[in-house]
Short mmCIF file of N, CA and C in Angstrom, two decimals:
data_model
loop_
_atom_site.label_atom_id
_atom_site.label_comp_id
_atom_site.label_asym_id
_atom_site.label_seq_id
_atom_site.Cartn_x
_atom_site.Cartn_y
_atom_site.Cartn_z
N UNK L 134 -17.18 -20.44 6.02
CA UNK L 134 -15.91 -19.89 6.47
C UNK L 134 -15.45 -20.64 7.71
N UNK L 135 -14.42 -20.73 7.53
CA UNK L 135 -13.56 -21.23 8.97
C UNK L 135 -13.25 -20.51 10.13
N UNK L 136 -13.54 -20.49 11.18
CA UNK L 136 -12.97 -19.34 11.78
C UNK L 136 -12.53 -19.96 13.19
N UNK L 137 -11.43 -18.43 14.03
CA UNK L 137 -10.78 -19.66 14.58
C UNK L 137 -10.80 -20.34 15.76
N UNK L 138 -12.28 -20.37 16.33
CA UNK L 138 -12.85 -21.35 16.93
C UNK L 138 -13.04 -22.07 16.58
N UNK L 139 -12.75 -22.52 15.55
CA UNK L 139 -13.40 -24.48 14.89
C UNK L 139 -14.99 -24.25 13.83
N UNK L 140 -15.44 -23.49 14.29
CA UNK L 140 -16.89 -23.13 14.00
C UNK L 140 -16.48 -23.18 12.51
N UNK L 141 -17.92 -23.22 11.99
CA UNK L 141 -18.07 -22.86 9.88
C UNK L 141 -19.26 -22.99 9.71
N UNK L 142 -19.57 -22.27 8.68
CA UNK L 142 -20.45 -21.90 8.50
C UNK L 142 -21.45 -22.55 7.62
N UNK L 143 -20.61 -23.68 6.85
CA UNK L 143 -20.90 -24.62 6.02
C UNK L 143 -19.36 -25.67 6.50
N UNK L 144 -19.96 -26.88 5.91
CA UNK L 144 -18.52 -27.84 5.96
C UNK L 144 -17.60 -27.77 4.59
N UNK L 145 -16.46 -27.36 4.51
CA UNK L 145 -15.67 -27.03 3.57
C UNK L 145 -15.32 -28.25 2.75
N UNK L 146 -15.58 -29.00 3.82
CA UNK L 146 -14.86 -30.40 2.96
C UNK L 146 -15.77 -31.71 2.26
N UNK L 147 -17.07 -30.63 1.92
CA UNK L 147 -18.10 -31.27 1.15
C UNK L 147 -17.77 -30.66 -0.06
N UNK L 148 -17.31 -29.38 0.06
CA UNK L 148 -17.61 -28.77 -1.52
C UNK L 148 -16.23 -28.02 -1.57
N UNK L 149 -15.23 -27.62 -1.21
CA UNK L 149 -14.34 -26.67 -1.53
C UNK L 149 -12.91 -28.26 -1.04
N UNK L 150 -12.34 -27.72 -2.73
CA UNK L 150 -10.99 -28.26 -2.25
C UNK L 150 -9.74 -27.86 -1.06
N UNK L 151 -9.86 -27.19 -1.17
CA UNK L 151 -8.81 -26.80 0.02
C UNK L 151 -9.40 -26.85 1.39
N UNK L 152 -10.57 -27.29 1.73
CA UNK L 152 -10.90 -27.86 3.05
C UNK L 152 -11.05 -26.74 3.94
N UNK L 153 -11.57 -25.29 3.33
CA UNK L 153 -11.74 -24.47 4.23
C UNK L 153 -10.72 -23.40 4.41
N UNK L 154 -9.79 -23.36 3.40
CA UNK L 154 -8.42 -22.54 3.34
C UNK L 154 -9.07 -21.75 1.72
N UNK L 155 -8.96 -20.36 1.99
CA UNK L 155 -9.21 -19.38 0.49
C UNK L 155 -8.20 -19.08 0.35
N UNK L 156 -7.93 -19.15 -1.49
CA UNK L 156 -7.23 -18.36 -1.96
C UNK L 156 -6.89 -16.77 -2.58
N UNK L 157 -6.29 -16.35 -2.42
CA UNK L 157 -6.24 -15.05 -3.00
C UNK L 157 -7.15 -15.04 -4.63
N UNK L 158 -6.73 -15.62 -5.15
CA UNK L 158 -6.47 -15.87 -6.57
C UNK L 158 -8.44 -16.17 -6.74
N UNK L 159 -8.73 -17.48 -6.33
CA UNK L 159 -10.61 -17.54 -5.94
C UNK L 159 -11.22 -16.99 -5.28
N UNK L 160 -10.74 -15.95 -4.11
CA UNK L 160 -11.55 -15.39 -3.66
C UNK L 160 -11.82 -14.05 -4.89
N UNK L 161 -10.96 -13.63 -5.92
CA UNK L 161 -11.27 -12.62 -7.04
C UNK L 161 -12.51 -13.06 -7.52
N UNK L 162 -12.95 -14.34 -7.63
CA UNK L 162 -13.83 -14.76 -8.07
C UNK L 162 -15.82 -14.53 -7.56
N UNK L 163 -14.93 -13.73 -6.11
CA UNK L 163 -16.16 -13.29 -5.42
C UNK L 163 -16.92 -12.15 -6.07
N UNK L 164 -16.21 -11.63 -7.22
CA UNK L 164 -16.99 -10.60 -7.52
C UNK L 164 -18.28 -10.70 -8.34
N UNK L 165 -18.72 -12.01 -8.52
CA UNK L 165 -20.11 -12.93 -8.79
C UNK L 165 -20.25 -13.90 -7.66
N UNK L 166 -20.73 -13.25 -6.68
CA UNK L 166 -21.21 -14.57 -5.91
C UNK L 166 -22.15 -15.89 -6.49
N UNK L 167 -22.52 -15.82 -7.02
CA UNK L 167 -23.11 -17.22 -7.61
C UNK L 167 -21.93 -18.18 -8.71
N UNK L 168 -21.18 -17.36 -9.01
CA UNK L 168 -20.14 -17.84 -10.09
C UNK L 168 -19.24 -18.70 -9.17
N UNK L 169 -18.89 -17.57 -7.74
CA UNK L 169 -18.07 -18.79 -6.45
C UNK L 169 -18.58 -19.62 -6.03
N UNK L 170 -19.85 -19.50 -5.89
CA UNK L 170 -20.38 -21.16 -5.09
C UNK L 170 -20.30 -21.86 -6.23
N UNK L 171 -20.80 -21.60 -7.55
CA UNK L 171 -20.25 -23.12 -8.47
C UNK L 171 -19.50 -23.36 -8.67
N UNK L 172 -18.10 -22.52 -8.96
CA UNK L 172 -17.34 -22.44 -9.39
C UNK L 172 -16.29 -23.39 -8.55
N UNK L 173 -15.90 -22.74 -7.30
CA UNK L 173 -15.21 -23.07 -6.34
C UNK L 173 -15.98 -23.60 -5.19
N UNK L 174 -17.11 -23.52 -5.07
CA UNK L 174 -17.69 -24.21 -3.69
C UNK L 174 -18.28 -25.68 -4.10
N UNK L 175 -18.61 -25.54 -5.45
CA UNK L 175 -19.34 -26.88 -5.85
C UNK L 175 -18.86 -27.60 -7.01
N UNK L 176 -17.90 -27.09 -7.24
CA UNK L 176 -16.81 -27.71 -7.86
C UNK L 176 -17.37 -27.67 -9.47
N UNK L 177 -17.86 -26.95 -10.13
CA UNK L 177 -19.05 -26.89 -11.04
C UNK L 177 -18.05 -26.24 -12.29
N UNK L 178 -17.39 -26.61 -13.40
CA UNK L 178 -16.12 -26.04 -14.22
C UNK L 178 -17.07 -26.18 -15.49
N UNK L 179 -17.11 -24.48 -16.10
CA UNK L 179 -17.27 -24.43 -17.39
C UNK L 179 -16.62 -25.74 -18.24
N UNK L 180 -17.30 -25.99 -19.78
CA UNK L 180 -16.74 -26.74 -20.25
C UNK L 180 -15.48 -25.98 -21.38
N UNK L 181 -15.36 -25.02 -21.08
CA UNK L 181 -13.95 -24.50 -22.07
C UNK L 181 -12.76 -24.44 -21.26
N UNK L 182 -12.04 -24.97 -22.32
CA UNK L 182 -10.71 -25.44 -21.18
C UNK L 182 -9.55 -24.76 -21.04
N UNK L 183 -8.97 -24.41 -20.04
CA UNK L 183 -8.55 -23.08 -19.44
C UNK L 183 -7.17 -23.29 -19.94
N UNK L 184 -6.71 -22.15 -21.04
CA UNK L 184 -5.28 -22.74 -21.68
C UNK L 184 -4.38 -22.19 -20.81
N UNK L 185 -5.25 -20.47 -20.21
CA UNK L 185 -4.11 -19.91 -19.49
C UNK L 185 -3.87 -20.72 -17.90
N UNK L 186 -4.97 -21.23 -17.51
CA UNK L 186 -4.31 -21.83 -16.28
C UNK L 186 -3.66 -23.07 -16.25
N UNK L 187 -3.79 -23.71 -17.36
CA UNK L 187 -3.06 -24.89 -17.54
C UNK L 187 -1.51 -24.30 -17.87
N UNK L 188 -1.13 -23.29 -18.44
CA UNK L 188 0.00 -22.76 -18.77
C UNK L 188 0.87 -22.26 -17.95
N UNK L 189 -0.10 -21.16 -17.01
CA UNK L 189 0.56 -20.77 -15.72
C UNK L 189 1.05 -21.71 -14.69
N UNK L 190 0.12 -22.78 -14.76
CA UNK L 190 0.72 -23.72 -13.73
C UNK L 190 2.19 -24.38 -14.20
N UNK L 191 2.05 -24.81 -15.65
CA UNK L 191 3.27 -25.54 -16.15
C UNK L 191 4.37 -23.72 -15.97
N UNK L 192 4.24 -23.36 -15.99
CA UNK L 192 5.60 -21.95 -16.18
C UNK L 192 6.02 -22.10 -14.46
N UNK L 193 4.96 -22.12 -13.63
CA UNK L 193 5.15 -22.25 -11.85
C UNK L 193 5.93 -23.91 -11.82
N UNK L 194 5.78 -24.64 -12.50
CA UNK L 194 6.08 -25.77 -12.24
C UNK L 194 7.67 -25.62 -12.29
N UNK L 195 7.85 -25.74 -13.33
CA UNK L 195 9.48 -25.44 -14.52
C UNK L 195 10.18 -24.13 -13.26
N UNK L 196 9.73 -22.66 -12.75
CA UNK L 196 10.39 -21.75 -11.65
C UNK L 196 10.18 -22.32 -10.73
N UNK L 197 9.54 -22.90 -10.24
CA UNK L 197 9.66 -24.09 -9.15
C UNK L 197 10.54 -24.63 -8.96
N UNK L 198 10.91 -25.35 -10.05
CA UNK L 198 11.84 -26.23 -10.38
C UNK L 198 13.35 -25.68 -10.11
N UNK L 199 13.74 -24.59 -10.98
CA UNK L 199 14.99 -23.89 -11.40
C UNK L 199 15.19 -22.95 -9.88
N UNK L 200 14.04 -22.75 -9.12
CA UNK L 200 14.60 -22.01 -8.08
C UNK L 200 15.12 -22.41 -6.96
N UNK L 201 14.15 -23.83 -6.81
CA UNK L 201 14.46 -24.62 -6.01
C UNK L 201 15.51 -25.70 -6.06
N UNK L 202 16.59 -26.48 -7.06
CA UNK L 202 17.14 -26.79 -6.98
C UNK L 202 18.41 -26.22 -7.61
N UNK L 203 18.06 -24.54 -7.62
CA UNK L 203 19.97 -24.22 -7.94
C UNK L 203 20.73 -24.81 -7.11
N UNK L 204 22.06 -24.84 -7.18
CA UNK L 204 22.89 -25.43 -6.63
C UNK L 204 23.04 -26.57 -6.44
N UNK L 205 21.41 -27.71 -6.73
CA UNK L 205 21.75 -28.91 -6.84
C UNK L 205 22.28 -29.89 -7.94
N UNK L 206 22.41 -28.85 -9.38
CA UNK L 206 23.07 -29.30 -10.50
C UNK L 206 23.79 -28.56 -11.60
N UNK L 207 24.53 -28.96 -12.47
CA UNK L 207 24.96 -28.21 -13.28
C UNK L 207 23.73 -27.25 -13.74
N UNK L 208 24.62 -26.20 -14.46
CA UNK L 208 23.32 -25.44 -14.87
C UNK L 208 22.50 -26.33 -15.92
N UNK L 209 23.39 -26.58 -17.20
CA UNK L 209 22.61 -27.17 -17.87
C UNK L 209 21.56 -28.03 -17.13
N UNK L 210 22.32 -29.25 -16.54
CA UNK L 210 21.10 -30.26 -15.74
C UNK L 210 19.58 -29.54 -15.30
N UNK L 211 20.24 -28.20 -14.55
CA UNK L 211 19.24 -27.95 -14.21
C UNK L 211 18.00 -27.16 -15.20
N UNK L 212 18.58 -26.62 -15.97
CA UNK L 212 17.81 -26.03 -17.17
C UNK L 212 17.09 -27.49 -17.54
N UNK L 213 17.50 -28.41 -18.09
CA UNK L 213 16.63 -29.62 -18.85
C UNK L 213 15.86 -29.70 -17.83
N UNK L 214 16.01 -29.95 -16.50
CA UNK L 214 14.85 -30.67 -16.02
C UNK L 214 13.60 -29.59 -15.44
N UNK L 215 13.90 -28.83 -15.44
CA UNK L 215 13.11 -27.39 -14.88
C UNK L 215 12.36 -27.24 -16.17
N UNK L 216 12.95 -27.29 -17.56
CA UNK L 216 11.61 -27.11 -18.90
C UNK L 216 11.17 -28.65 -19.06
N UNK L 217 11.71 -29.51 -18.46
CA UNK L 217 10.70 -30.84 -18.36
C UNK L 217 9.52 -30.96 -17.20
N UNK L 218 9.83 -30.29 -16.32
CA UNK L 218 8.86 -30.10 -15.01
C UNK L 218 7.79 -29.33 -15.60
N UNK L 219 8.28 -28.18 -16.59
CA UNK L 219 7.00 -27.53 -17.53
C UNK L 219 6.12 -28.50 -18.61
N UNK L 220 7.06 -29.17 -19.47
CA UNK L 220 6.38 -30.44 -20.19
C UNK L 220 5.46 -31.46 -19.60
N UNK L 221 6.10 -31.49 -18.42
CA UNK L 221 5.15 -32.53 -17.70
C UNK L 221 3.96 -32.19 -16.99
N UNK L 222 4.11 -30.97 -16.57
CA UNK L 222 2.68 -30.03 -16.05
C UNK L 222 1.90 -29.73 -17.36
N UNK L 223 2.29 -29.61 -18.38
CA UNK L 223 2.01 -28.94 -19.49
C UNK L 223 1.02 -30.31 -20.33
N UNK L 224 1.54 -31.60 -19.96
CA UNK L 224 0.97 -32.64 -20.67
C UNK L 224 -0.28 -33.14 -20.04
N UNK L 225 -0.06 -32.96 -18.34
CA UNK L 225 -1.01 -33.68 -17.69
C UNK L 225 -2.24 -32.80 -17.62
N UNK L 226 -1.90 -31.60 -18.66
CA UNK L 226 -3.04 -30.86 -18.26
C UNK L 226 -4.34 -31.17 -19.75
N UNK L 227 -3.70 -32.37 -20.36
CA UNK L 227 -3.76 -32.94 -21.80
C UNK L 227 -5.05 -31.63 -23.04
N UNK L 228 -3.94 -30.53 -22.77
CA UNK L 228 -4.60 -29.52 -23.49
C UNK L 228 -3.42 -28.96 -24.77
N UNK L 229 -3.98 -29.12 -25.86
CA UNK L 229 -3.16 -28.59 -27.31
C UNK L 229 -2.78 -27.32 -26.76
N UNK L 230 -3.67 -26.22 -26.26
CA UNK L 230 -3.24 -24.71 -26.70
C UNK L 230 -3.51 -23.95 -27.60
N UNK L 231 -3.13 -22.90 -27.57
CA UNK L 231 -3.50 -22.05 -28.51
C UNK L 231 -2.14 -21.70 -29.23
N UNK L 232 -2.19 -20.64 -30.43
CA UNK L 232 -1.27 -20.02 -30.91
C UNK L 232 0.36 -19.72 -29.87
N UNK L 233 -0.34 -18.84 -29.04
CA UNK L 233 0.74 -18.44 -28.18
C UNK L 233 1.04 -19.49 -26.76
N UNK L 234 -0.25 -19.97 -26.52
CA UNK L 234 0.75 -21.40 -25.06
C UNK L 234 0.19 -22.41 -25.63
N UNK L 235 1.02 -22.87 -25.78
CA UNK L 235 1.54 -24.52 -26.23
C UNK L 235 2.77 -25.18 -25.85
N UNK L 236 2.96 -26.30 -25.93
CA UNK L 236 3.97 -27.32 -25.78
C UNK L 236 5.22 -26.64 -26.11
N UNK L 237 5.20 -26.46 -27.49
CA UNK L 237 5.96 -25.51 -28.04
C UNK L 237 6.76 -24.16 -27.82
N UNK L 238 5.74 -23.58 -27.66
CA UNK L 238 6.01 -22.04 -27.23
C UNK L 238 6.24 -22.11 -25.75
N UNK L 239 5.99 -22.81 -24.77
CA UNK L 239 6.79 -23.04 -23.56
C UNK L 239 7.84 -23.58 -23.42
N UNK L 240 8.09 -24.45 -24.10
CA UNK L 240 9.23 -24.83 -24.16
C UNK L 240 10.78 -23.96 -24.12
N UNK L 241 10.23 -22.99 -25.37
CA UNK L 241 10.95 -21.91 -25.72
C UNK L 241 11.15 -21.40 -24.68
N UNK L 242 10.24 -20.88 -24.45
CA UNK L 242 9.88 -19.61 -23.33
C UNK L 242 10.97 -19.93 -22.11
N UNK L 243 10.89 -21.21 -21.61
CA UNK L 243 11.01 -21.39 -20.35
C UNK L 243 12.59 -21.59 -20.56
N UNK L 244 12.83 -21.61 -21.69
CA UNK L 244 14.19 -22.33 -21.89
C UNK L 244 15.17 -20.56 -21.57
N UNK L 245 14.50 -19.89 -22.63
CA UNK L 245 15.02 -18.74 -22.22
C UNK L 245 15.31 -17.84 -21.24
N UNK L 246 14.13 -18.19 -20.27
CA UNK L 246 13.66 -17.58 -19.16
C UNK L 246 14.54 -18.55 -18.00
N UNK L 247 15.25 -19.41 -18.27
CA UNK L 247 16.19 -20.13 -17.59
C UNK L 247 17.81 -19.57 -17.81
N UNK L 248 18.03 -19.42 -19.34
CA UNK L 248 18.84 -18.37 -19.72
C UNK L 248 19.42 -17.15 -19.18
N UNK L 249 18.22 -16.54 -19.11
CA UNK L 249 17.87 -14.88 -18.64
C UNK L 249 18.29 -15.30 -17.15
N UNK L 250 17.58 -16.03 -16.51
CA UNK L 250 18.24 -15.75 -14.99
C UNK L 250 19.25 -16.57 -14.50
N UNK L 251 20.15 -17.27 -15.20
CA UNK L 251 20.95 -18.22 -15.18
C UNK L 251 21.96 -17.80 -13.91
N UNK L 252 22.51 -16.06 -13.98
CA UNK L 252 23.52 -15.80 -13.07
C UNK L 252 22.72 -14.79 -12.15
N UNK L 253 21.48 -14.99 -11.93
CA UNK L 253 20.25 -14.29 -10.81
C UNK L 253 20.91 -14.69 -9.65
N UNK L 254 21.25 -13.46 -8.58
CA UNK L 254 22.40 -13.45 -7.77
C UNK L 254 21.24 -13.30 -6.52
N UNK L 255 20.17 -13.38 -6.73
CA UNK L 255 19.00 -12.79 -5.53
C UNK L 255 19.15 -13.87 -4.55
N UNK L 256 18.59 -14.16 -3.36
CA UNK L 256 18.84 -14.96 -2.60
C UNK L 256 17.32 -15.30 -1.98
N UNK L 257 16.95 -16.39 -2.44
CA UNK L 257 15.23 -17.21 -2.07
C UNK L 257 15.50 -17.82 -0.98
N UNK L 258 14.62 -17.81 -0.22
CA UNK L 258 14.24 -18.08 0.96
C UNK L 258 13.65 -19.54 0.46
N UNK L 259 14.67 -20.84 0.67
CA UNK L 259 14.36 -21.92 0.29
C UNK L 259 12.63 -22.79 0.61
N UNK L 260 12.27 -22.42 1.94
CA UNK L 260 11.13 -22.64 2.56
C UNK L 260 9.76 -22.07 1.23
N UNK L 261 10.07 -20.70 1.15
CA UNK L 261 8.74 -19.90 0.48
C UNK L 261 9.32 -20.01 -0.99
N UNK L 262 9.50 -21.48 -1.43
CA UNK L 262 9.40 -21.35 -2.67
C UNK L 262 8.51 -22.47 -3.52
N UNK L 263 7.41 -21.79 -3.90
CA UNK L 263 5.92 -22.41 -4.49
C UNK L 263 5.53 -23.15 -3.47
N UNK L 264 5.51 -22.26 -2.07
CA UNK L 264 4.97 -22.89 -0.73
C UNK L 264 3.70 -22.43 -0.81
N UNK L 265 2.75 -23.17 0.11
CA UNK L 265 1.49 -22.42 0.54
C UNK L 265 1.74 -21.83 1.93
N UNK L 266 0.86 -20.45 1.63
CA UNK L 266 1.16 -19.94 3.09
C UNK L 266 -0.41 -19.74 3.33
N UNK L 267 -0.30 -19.22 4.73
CA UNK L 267 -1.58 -19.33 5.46
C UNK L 267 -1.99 -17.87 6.58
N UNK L 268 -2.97 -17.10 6.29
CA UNK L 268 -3.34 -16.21 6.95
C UNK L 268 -4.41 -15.86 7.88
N UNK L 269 -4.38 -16.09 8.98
CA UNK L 269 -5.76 -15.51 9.66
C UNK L 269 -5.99 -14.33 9.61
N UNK L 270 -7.10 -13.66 8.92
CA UNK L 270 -7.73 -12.45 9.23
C UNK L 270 -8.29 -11.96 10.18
N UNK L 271 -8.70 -10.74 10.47
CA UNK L 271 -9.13 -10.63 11.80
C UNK L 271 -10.76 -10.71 12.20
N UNK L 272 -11.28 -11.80 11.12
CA UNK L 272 -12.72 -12.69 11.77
C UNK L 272 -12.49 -14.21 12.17
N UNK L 273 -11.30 -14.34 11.57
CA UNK L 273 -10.75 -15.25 12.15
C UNK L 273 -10.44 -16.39 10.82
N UNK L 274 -11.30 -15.93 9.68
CA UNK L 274 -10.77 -17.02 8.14
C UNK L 274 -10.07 -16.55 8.09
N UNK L 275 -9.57 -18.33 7.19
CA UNK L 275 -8.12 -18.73 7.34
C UNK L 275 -8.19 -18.20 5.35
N UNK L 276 -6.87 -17.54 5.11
CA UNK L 276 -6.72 -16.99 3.82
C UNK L 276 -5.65 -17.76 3.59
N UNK L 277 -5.74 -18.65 2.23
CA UNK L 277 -4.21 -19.15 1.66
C UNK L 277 -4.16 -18.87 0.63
N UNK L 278 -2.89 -19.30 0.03
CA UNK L 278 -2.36 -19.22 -1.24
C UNK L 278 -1.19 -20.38 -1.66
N UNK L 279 -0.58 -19.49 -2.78
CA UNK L 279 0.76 -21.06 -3.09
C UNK L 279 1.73 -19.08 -3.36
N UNK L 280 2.79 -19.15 -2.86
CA UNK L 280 3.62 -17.92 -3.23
C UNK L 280 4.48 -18.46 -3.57
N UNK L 281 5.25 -18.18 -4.99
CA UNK L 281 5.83 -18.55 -6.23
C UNK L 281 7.47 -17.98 -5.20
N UNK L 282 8.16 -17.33 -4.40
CA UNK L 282 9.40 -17.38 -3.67
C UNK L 282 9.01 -16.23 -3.07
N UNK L 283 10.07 -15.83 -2.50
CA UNK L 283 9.98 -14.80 -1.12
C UNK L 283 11.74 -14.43 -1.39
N UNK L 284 12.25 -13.18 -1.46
CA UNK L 284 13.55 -12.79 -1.75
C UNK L 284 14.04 -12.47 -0.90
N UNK L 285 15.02 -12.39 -0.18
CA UNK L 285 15.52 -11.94 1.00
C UNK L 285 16.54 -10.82 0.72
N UNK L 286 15.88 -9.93 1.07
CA UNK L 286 17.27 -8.36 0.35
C UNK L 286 17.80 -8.03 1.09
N UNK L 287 17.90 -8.47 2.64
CA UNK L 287 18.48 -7.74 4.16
C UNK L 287 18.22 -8.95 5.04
N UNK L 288 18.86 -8.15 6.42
CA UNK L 288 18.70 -8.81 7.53
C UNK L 288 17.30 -9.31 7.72
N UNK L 289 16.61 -7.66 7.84
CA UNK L 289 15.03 -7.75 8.50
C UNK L 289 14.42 -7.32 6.89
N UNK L 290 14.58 -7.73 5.51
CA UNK L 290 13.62 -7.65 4.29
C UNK L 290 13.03 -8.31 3.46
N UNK L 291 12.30 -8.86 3.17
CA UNK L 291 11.93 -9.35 2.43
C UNK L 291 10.96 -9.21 1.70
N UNK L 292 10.66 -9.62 0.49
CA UNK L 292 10.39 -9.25 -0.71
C UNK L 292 9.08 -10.80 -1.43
N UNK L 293 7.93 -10.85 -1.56
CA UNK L 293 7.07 -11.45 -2.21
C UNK L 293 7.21 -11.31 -3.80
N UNK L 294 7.93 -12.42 -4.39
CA UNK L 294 7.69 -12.39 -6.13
C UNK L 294 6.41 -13.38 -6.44
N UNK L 295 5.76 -13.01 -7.43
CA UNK L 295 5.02 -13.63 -8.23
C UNK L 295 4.73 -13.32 -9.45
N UNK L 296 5.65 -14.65 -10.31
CA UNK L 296 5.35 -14.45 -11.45
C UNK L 296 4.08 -14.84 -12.35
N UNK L 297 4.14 -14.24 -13.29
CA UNK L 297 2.49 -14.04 -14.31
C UNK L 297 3.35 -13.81 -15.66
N UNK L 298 2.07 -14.93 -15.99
CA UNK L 298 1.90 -14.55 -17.88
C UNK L 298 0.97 -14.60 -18.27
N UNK L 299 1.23 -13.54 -19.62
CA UNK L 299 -0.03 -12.65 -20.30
C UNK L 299 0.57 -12.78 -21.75
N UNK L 300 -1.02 -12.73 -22.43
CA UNK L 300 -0.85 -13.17 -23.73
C UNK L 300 -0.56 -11.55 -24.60
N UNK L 301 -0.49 -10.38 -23.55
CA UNK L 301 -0.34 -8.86 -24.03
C UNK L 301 0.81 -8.36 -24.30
N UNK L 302 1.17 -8.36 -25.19
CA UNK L 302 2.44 -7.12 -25.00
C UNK L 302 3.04 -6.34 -23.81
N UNK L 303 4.50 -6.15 -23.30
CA UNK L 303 3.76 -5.41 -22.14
C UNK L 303 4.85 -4.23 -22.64
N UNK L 304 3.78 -3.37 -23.41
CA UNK L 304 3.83 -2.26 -23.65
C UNK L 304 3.79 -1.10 -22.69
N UNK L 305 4.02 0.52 -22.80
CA UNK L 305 3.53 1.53 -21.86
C UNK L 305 1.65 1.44 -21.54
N UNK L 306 1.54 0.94 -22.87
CA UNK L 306 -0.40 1.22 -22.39
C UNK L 306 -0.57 -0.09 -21.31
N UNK L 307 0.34 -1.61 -21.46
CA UNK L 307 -0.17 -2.60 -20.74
C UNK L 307 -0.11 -1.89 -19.08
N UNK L 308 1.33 -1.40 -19.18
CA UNK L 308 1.82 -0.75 -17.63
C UNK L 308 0.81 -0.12 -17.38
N UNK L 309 0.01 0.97 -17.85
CA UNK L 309 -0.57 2.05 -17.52
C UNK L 309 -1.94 1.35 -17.07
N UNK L 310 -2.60 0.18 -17.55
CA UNK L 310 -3.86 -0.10 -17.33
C UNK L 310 -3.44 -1.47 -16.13
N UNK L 311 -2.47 -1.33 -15.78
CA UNK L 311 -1.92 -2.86 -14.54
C UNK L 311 -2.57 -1.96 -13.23
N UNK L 312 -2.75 -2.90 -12.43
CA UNK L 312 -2.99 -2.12 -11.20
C UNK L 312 -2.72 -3.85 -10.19
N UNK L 313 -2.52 -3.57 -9.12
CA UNK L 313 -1.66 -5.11 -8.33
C UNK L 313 -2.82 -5.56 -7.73
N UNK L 314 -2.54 -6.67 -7.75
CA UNK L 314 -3.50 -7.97 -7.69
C UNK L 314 -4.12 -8.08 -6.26
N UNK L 315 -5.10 -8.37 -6.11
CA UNK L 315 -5.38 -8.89 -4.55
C UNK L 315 -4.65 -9.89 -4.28
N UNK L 316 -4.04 -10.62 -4.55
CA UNK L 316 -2.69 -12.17 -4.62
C UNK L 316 -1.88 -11.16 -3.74
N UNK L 317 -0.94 -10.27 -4.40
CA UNK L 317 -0.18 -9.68 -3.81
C UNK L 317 -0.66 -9.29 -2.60
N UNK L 318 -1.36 -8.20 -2.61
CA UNK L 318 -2.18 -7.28 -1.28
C UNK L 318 -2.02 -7.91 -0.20
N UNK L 319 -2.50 -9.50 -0.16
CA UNK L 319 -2.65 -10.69 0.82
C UNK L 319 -1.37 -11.29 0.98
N UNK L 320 -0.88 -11.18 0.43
CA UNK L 320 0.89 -11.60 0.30
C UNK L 320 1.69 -11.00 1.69
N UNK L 321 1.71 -9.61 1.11
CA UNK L 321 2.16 -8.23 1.56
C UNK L 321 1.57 -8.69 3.06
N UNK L 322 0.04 -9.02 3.18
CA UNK L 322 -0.73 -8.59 4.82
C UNK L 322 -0.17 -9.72 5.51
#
């Protein structure tokens, strides 16, 4: 851990990519401590290849894209290149997919989902969009993340979005068994 005298407890930048900065998202991963030190401390990756995180990243890539340069093009323009920012995350991650994420079915997806918010009147906080932010706790580690935008609803409000996809229906039973993420929690703190 980093803490914020300089001190650690190990050197981060032998074994952890982020050089000593946790994420929300890997620190979930603490709930097997032996699974985090290989996983994330020693860089140690099952050999089955992760369709949903290769997917999520290409969907963050493509809202990345579309949030951050409204206003810098026609819509259309901006629709093509925002589901190409997904194609291109989507290729380099050189994974077929499954039934439901694929090349294909993102494509769609994203195209629509560009559609759907085409006249999204919300107002993003240009800075916090698919920024990393950074938290000291009070031992003094440093907690990060990447937060997908930040909404601004007021003077003094603002609002943490992060979007997610799931291969579930989101039915009343999906709602009923959701409960919010430690991502958020750390967001929020």
């Amino acid at each position: 851990c980093l803490y914020k005298d300089g001190s650690m407890k190990y050197s981060p930048h032998d074994y952890h990519p982020s050089a000593g900065i946790f994420s929300p998202t890997t620190l979930q991963d603490m709930k097997c401590p032996r699974y985090y030190l290989l996983s994330q401390m020693r860089g140690i990756q099952t050999k089955v290849e992760n369709v949903h995180l290769a997917f999520g990243t290409a969907v963050h890539a493509c809202t990345g894209f579309f949030y951050g340069h409204r206003g810098d093009y026609s819509f259309s323009e901006l629709k093509s290149r925002a589901v190409k920012a997904f194609a291109i995350s989507w290729a380099g991650s050189g994974l077929k997919g499954n039934e439901k994420k694929n090349l294909a079915s993102g494509v769609v997806l994203m195209e629509a989902y560009c559609d759907f918010y085409k006249d999204d009147s919300a107002t993003y906080l240009p800075e916090y969009i698919e920024a990393p932010v950074y938290c000291e706790m009070p031992d003094g580690t440093i907690l990060g993340g990447v937060i997908d935008r930040v909404w601004k609803m007021g003077d003094n409000i603002v609002c943490p979005v992060d979007s997610k996809t799931s291969g579930s229906a989101l039915t009343p039973w999906y709602w009923k068994n959701w409960t919010n993420s430690f991502q958020m929690t750390a967001y929020y703190y």
